[in-house]
Amino acid sequence: MSVLKDKVVVITGGGGLLGRNFSRAVAAQGGVAVIADLNMEAALAVEQSINKDFSGHALAAELDITDKDSIDRLIQLLEQRYGKIDAVVNNAYPRNKNFGRKFEDIEYQDLCENLNLHLAGYLLVSQRFARHFESHGNGNIINMASVYGCIAPRFDIYKGTSMTNPLEYAAIKSGIIHSTHYLAQYLKGKGIRVNCLSPGGILDRQPEPFLRAYREYCNDKGMLDPEDVCGTLVFLLSDASKYMTGQNLIVDDGFTL
Ligand SMILES: NC(=O)c1ccc[n+]([C@@H]2O[C@H](COP(=O)([O-])OP(=O)(O)OC[C@H]3O[C@@H](n4cnc5c(N)ncnc54)[C@H](O)[C@@H]3O)[C@@H](O)[C@H]2O)c1
């Protein structure tokens, strides 16, 4: 199967947990995965690992989603190298060192900085790529949101652990979901579609009591492996979803039900 044959797909934060799996899934489907990350070392490691199995299907590139010039430089580089860009996946996860404090302890500066890095970063990437896509008459923007942009937190699952669900995250992810609706409407008729993908929690060595409590809300597995979300991303990138725009697909084993 190669449903993404020759599609050039930029994955921001491609060096991270979901990003490296998304990049591999794109390459496995015949596309070119551009692993665009602030952390070049991580991006190069992903590039090397993918190219070992799918030669020429991965490219590491430096990107800061909060820097307009950095985004424009990447677009220019890809335009020169491939002559086109088919899609961008807003998947980076920037946060400052104080991200995730309890509501009572959040400082105004940290709140602003985290919203700016993440929500505004996604919007800046969307603006620069939409500009490019519009000039080519086609494009596909996929925004990574989360179940916690969709429903109120389930604080009970964190009991007995040091984990919590940060307020900034809820504000950022719900903002990303509604911005997806806004941009899909704004860009209608320009050959550009904009959708959102909202996964449930992803397994990453979380404590067992939390995993058990989380699973109670689910259909079967509970927290998911990164690979469990890849099929939906490939669908959104492929022509099978050609007439979908402005949607938010939730992949969460029933957690939000
Ligand atoms: N992991 C989960 O449980 C989960 C669940 C639902 C949604 N998500 C969402 O999926 C996306 C990816 O999450 P993840 O867990 O793989 O994150 P991660 O922390 O593993 O990886 C994030 C990547 O983003 C890069 N990055 C940070 N700031 C950047 C910037 N300014 N410019 C470019 N790259 C930058 C980092 O270097 C890193 O490689 C995020 O939007 C996250 O909110 C994650």
GROMACS .gro file of C-alpha atoms and ligand atoms in nm:
model
  301
    1MET     CA    1   0.000   0.000   0.000
    2SER     CA    2   0.129   0.347  -0.076
    3VAL     CA    3  -0.161   0.584  -0.023
    4LEU     CA    4   0.078   0.878   0.026
    5LYS     CA    5   0.295   0.806  -0.278
    6ASP     CA    6   0.526   1.105  -0.346
    7LYS     CA    7   0.340   1.332  -0.104
    8VAL     CA    8   0.575   1.570   0.076
    9VAL     CA    9   0.458   1.595   0.436
   10VAL     CA   10   0.611   1.826   0.696
   11ILE     CA   11   0.580   1.697   1.052
   12THR     CA   12   0.668   1.961   1.308
   13GLY     CA   13   0.812   1.810   1.624
   14GLY     CA   14   0.898   1.510   1.406
   15GLY     CA   15   1.176   1.409   1.645
   16GLY     CA   16   0.934   1.348   1.936
   17LEU     CA   17   0.722   1.058   2.057
   18LEU     CA   18   0.430   1.086   1.813
   19GLY     CA   19   0.629   1.275   1.550
   20ARG     CA   20   0.882   0.998   1.486
   21ASN     CA   21   0.601   0.742   1.449
   22PHE     CA   22   0.403   0.974   1.221
   23SER     CA   23   0.715   1.029   1.010
   24ARG     CA   24   0.772   0.655   0.976
   25ALA     CA   25   0.405   0.599   0.882
   26VAL     CA   26   0.430   0.863   0.607
   27ALA     CA   27   0.747   0.701   0.467
   28ALA     CA   28   0.592   0.354   0.487
   29GLN     CA   29   0.303   0.479   0.274
   30GLY     CA   30   0.535   0.606   0.001
   31GLY     CA   31   0.548   0.970   0.108
   32VAL     CA   32   0.843   1.190   0.202
   33ALA     CA   33   0.845   1.273   0.573
   34VAL     CA   34   1.008   1.605   0.656
   35ILE     CA   35   1.108   1.574   1.021
   36ALA     CA   36   1.101   1.941   1.118
   37ASP     CA   37   1.222   1.995   1.471
   38LEU     CA   38   1.396   2.244   1.696
   39ASN     CA   39   1.604   1.952   1.819
   40MET     CA   40   1.815   1.869   1.516
   41GLU     CA   41   1.989   1.579   1.687
   42ALA     CA   42   1.652   1.406   1.744
   43ALA     CA   43   1.539   1.485   1.389
   44LEU     CA   44   1.857   1.341   1.237
   45ALA     CA   45   1.824   1.021   1.440
   46VAL     CA   46   1.467   0.976   1.309
   47GLU     CA   47   1.579   1.052   0.953
   48GLN     CA   48   1.854   0.792   0.972
   49SER     CA   49   1.629   0.523   1.118
   50ILE     CA   50   1.356   0.577   0.856
   51ASN     CA   51   1.593   0.599   0.559
   52LYS     CA   52   1.743   0.264   0.661
   53ASP     CA   53   1.405   0.102   0.585
   54PHE     CA   54   1.261   0.347   0.330
   55SER     CA   55   1.558   0.499   0.153
   56GLY     CA   56   1.508   0.863   0.050
   57HIS     CA   57   1.171   0.894   0.226
   58ALA     CA   58   1.286   1.102   0.525
   59LEU     CA   59   1.450   1.441   0.555
   60ALA     CA   60   1.550   1.608   0.881
   61ALA     CA   61   1.516   1.986   0.887
   62GLU     CA   62   1.564   2.250   1.152
   63LEU     CA   63   1.249   2.442   1.247
   64ASP     CA   64   1.133   2.671   1.524
   65ILE     CA   65   0.753   2.701   1.498
   66THR     CA   66   0.763   3.034   1.685
   67ASP     CA   67   0.994   3.198   1.430
   68LYS     CA   68   0.844   3.322   1.102
   69ASP     CA   69   1.182   3.330   0.923
   70SER     CA   70   1.259   2.974   1.027
   71ILE     CA   71   0.924   2.856   0.885
   72ASP     CA   72   0.970   3.050   0.562
   73ARG     CA   73   1.324   2.913   0.523
   74LEU     CA   74   1.190   2.558   0.552
   75ILE     CA   75   0.916   2.623   0.294
   76GLN     CA   76   1.175   2.767   0.054
   77LEU     CA   77   1.412   2.474   0.105
   78LEU     CA   78   1.136   2.219   0.033
   79GLU     CA   79   1.009   2.412  -0.266
   80GLN     CA   80   1.363   2.403  -0.412
   81ARG     CA   81   1.420   2.038  -0.327
   82TYR     CA   82   1.083   1.881  -0.412
   83GLY     CA   83   0.903   2.153  -0.610
   84LYS     CA   84   0.598   2.117  -0.382
   85ILE     CA   85   0.470   2.058  -0.030
   86ASP     CA   86   0.151   1.857   0.012
   87ALA     CA   87   0.080   1.885   0.383
   88VAL     CA   88   0.193   2.012   0.720
   89VAL     CA   89   0.120   1.839   1.049
   90ASN     CA   90   0.127   2.079   1.344
   91ASN     CA   91   0.264   1.836   1.598
   92ALA     CA   92   0.543   2.015   1.790
   93TYR     CA   93   0.502   2.035   2.165
   94PRO     CA   94   0.681   2.344   2.295
   95ARG     CA   95   0.651   2.428   2.663
   96ASN     CA   96   0.861   2.630   2.908
   97LYS     CA   97   1.019   2.494   3.224
   98ASN     CA   98   0.717   2.590   3.439
   99PHE     CA   99   0.455   2.429   3.215
  100GLY     CA  100   0.211   2.208   3.401
  101ARG     CA  101   0.194   2.381   3.742
  102LYS     CA  102  -0.129   2.361   3.942
  103PHE     CA  103  -0.389   2.629   3.861
  104GLU     CA  104  -0.320   2.823   4.185
  105ASP     CA  105   0.054   2.836   4.115
  106ILE     CA  106   0.060   2.945   3.751
  107GLU     CA  107   0.237   3.278   3.695
  108TYR     CA  108   0.089   3.511   3.434
  109GLN     CA  109   0.419   3.521   3.239
  110ASP     CA  110   0.431   3.142   3.217
  111LEU     CA  111   0.069   3.125   3.107
  112CYS     CA  112   0.136   3.376   2.827
  113GLU     CA  113   0.462   3.211   2.724
  114ASN     CA  114   0.312   2.862   2.698
  115LEU     CA  115   0.009   2.983   2.503
  116ASN     CA  116   0.238   3.178   2.272
  117LEU     CA  117   0.480   2.894   2.212
  118HIS     CA  118   0.219   2.630   2.141
  119LEU     CA  119  -0.112   2.783   2.024
  120ALA     CA  120   0.042   3.086   1.854
  121GLY     CA  121   0.320   2.866   1.712
  122TYR     CA  122   0.062   2.640   1.545
  123LEU     CA  123  -0.122   2.943   1.407
  124LEU     CA  124   0.202   3.094   1.273
  125VAL     CA  125   0.293   2.767   1.096
  126SER     CA  126  -0.062   2.754   0.954
  127GLN     CA  127  -0.037   3.113   0.829
  128ARG     CA  128   0.300   3.064   0.654
  129PHE     CA  129   0.205   2.728   0.498
  130ALA     CA  130  -0.144   2.849   0.397
  131ARG     CA  131   0.024   3.135   0.212
  132HIS     CA  132   0.239   2.884   0.024
  133PHE     CA  133  -0.051   2.640  -0.034
  134GLU     CA  134  -0.273   2.919  -0.166
  135SER     CA  135  -0.013   3.011  -0.428
  136HIS     CA  136  -0.012   2.646  -0.544
  137GLY     CA  137  -0.392   2.600  -0.521
  138ASN     CA  138  -0.374   2.304  -0.285
  139GLY     CA  139  -0.265   2.205   0.062
  140ASN     CA  140  -0.352   2.012   0.373
  141ILE     CA  141  -0.307   2.130   0.732
  142ILE     CA  142  -0.348   1.886   1.020
  143ASN     CA  143  -0.344   2.015   1.376
  144MET     CA  144  -0.267   1.791   1.670
  145ALA     CA  145  -0.507   1.862   1.954
  146SER     CA  146  -0.605   1.624   2.235
  147VAL     CA  147  -0.899   1.475   2.420
  148TYR     CA  148  -0.829   1.744   2.678
  149GLY     CA  149  -0.923   2.008   2.422
  150CYS     CA  150  -1.260   1.830   2.394
  151ILE     CA  151  -1.374   1.745   2.747
  152ALA     CA  152  -1.318   1.863   3.103
  153PRO     CA  153  -1.027   1.692   3.278
  154ARG     CA  154  -1.087   1.368   3.466
  155PHE     CA  155  -0.882   1.466   3.772
  156ASP     CA  156  -0.963   1.142   3.956
  157ILE     CA  157  -0.725   0.941   3.734
  158TYR     CA  158  -0.423   1.133   3.867
  159LYS     CA  159  -0.492   1.054   4.235
  160GLY     CA  160  -0.186   0.911   4.410
  161THR     CA  161   0.053   1.025   4.134
  162SER     CA  162   0.251   1.345   4.077
  163MET     CA  163   0.074   1.392   3.744
  164THR     CA  164  -0.205   1.636   3.664
  165ASN     CA  165  -0.383   1.792   3.370
  166PRO     CA  166  -0.254   2.147   3.318
  167LEU     CA  167  -0.491   2.437   3.259
  168GLU     CA  168  -0.264   2.574   2.984
  169TYR     CA  169  -0.305   2.247   2.793
  170ALA     CA  170  -0.686   2.271   2.800
  171ALA     CA  171  -0.672   2.634   2.683
  172ILE     CA  172  -0.420   2.556   2.408
  173LYS     CA  173  -0.585   2.242   2.272
  174SER     CA  174  -0.942   2.375   2.274
  175GLY     CA  175  -0.803   2.685   2.102
  176ILE     CA  176  -0.640   2.466   1.838
  177ILE     CA  177  -0.967   2.280   1.774
  178HIS     CA  178  -1.167   2.596   1.726
  179SER     CA  179  -0.891   2.759   1.520
  180THR     CA  180  -0.916   2.455   1.293
  181HIS     CA  181  -1.285   2.535   1.235
  182TYR     CA  182  -1.197   2.900   1.175
  183LEU     CA  183  -0.918   2.829   0.926
  184ALA     CA  184  -1.115   2.560   0.739
  185GLN     CA  185  -1.390   2.816   0.688
  186TYR     CA  186  -1.150   3.101   0.608
  187LEU     CA  187  -0.956   2.899   0.349
  188LYS     CA  188  -1.264   2.741   0.188
  189GLY     CA  189  -1.248   2.752  -0.192
  190LYS     CA  190  -0.868   2.783  -0.202
  191GLY     CA  191  -0.788   2.413  -0.232
  192ILE     CA  192  -0.672   2.397   0.129
  193ARG     CA  193  -0.829   2.175   0.389
  194VAL     CA  194  -0.770   2.194   0.763
  195ASN     CA  195  -0.848   1.918   1.010
  196CYS     CA  196  -0.764   1.823   1.363
  197LEU     CA  197  -0.657   1.498   1.525
  198SER     CA  198  -0.726   1.453   1.897
  199PRO     CA  199  -0.563   1.148   2.051
  200GLY     CA  200  -0.620   1.015   2.398
  201GLY     CA  201  -0.318   0.964   2.624
  202ILE     CA  202  -0.013   0.797   2.472
  203LEU     CA  203   0.182   0.530   2.661
  204ASP     CA  204   0.515   0.664   2.780
  205ARG     CA  205   0.614   0.484   3.103
  206GLN     CA  206   0.331   0.639   3.313
  207PRO     CA  207   0.275   0.491   3.662
  208GLU     CA  208   0.058   0.178   3.679
  209PRO     CA  209  -0.215   0.321   3.915
  210PHE     CA  210  -0.274   0.601   3.665
  211LEU     CA  211  -0.287   0.357   3.371
  212ARG     CA  212  -0.541   0.140   3.558
  213ALA     CA  213  -0.763   0.438   3.646
  214TYR     CA  214  -0.741   0.570   3.290
  215ARG     CA  215  -0.834   0.229   3.144
  216GLU     CA  216  -1.156   0.226   3.350
  217TYR     CA  217  -1.292   0.500   3.119
  218CYS     CA  218  -1.201   0.313   2.800
  219ASN     CA  219  -1.337   0.044   2.575
  220ASP     CA  220  -1.042  -0.193   2.575
  221LYS     CA  221  -0.679  -0.083   2.575
  222GLY     CA  222  -0.678   0.245   2.766
  223MET     CA  223  -0.372   0.459   2.693
  224LEU     CA  224  -0.260   0.404   2.334
  225ASP     CA  225   0.070   0.332   2.164
  226PRO     CA  226   0.184   0.598   1.914
  227GLU     CA  227   0.124   0.347   1.630
  228ASP     CA  228  -0.247   0.336   1.725
  229VAL     CA  229  -0.289   0.694   1.606
  230CYS     CA  230  -0.090   0.664   1.282
  231GLY     CA  231  -0.369   0.515   1.069
  232THR     CA  232  -0.594   0.814   1.133
  233LEU     CA  233  -0.313   1.055   1.049
  234VAL     CA  234  -0.246   0.869   0.722
  235PHE     CA  235  -0.619   0.885   0.644
  236LEU     CA  236  -0.625   1.263   0.699
  237LEU     CA  237  -0.316   1.303   0.480
  238SER     CA  238  -0.452   1.081   0.204
  239ASP     CA  239  -0.699   1.144  -0.075
  240ALA     CA  240  -0.944   0.914   0.106
  241SER     CA  241  -1.029   1.220   0.319
  242LYS     CA  242  -1.020   1.461   0.024
  243TYR     CA  243  -1.359   1.612   0.103
  244MET     CA  244  -1.310   1.644   0.477
  245THR     CA  245  -1.231   1.984   0.619
  246GLY     CA  246  -1.290   2.155   0.952
  247GLN     CA  247  -1.324   1.824   1.140
  248ASN     CA  248  -1.176   1.696   1.462
  249LEU     CA  249  -1.114   1.320   1.471
  250ILE     CA  250  -1.089   1.175   1.823
  251VAL     CA  251  -0.886   0.854   1.864
  252ASP     CA  252  -0.910   0.762   2.231
  253ASP     CA  253  -1.047   0.409   2.283
  254GLY     CA  254  -1.368   0.568   2.410
  255PHE     CA  255  -1.209   0.777   2.687
  256THR     CA  256  -1.421   1.084   2.612
  257LEU     CA  257  -1.751   0.893   2.601
  258LIG     N1  258   0.188   1.227   2.417
  258LIG     C1  259   0.058   1.230   2.442
  258LIG     O1  260   0.006   1.162   2.533
  258LIG     C2  261  -0.032   1.315   2.356
  258LIG     C3  262  -0.170   1.297   2.364
  258LIG     C4  263  -0.254   1.377   2.288
  258LIG     C5  264  -0.200   1.474   2.208
  258LIG     N2  265  -0.065   1.492   2.202
  258LIG     C6  266  -0.013   1.598   2.115
  258LIG     O2  267   0.068   1.540   2.014
  258LIG     C7  268   0.173   1.630   1.978
  258LIG     C8  269   0.307   1.561   1.995
  258LIG     O3  270   0.322   1.522   2.130
  258LIG     P1  271   0.444   1.431   2.180
  258LIG     O4  272   0.400   1.368   2.306
  258LIG     O5  273   0.493   1.345   2.069
  258LIG     O6  274   0.554   1.541   2.215
  258LIG     P2  275   0.710   1.525   2.243
  258LIG     O7  276   0.744   1.616   2.356
  258LIG     O8  277   0.752   1.381   2.253
  258LIG     O9  278   0.777   1.583   2.110
  258LIG     C9  279   0.761   1.716   2.076
  258LIG    C10  280   0.868   1.757   1.975
  258LIG    O10  281   0.847   1.897   1.948
  258LIG    C11  282   0.973   1.958   1.935
  258LIG     N3  283   0.961   2.104   1.957
  258LIG    C12  284   0.944   2.170   2.076
  258LIG     N4  285   0.939   2.302   2.054
  258LIG    C13  286   0.951   2.322   1.921
  258LIG    C14  287   0.952   2.436   1.837
  258LIG     N5  288   0.942   2.558   1.888
  258LIG     N6  289   0.966   2.419   1.703
  258LIG    C15  290   0.978   2.294   1.650
  258LIG     N7  291   0.980   2.181   1.724
  258LIG    C16  292   0.966   2.195   1.858
  258LIG    C17  293   1.060   1.889   2.042
  258LIG    O11  294   1.198   1.907   2.013
  258LIG    C18  295   1.013   1.745   2.031
  258LIG    O12  296   1.092   1.670   1.940
  258LIG    C19  297   0.153   1.753   2.067
  258LIG    O13  298   0.072   1.845   2.002
  258LIG    C20  299   0.079   1.696   2.186
  258LIG    O14  300   0.006   1.793   2.256
  258LIG    C21  301   0.021   1.414   2.273
   0.00000   0.00000   0.00000
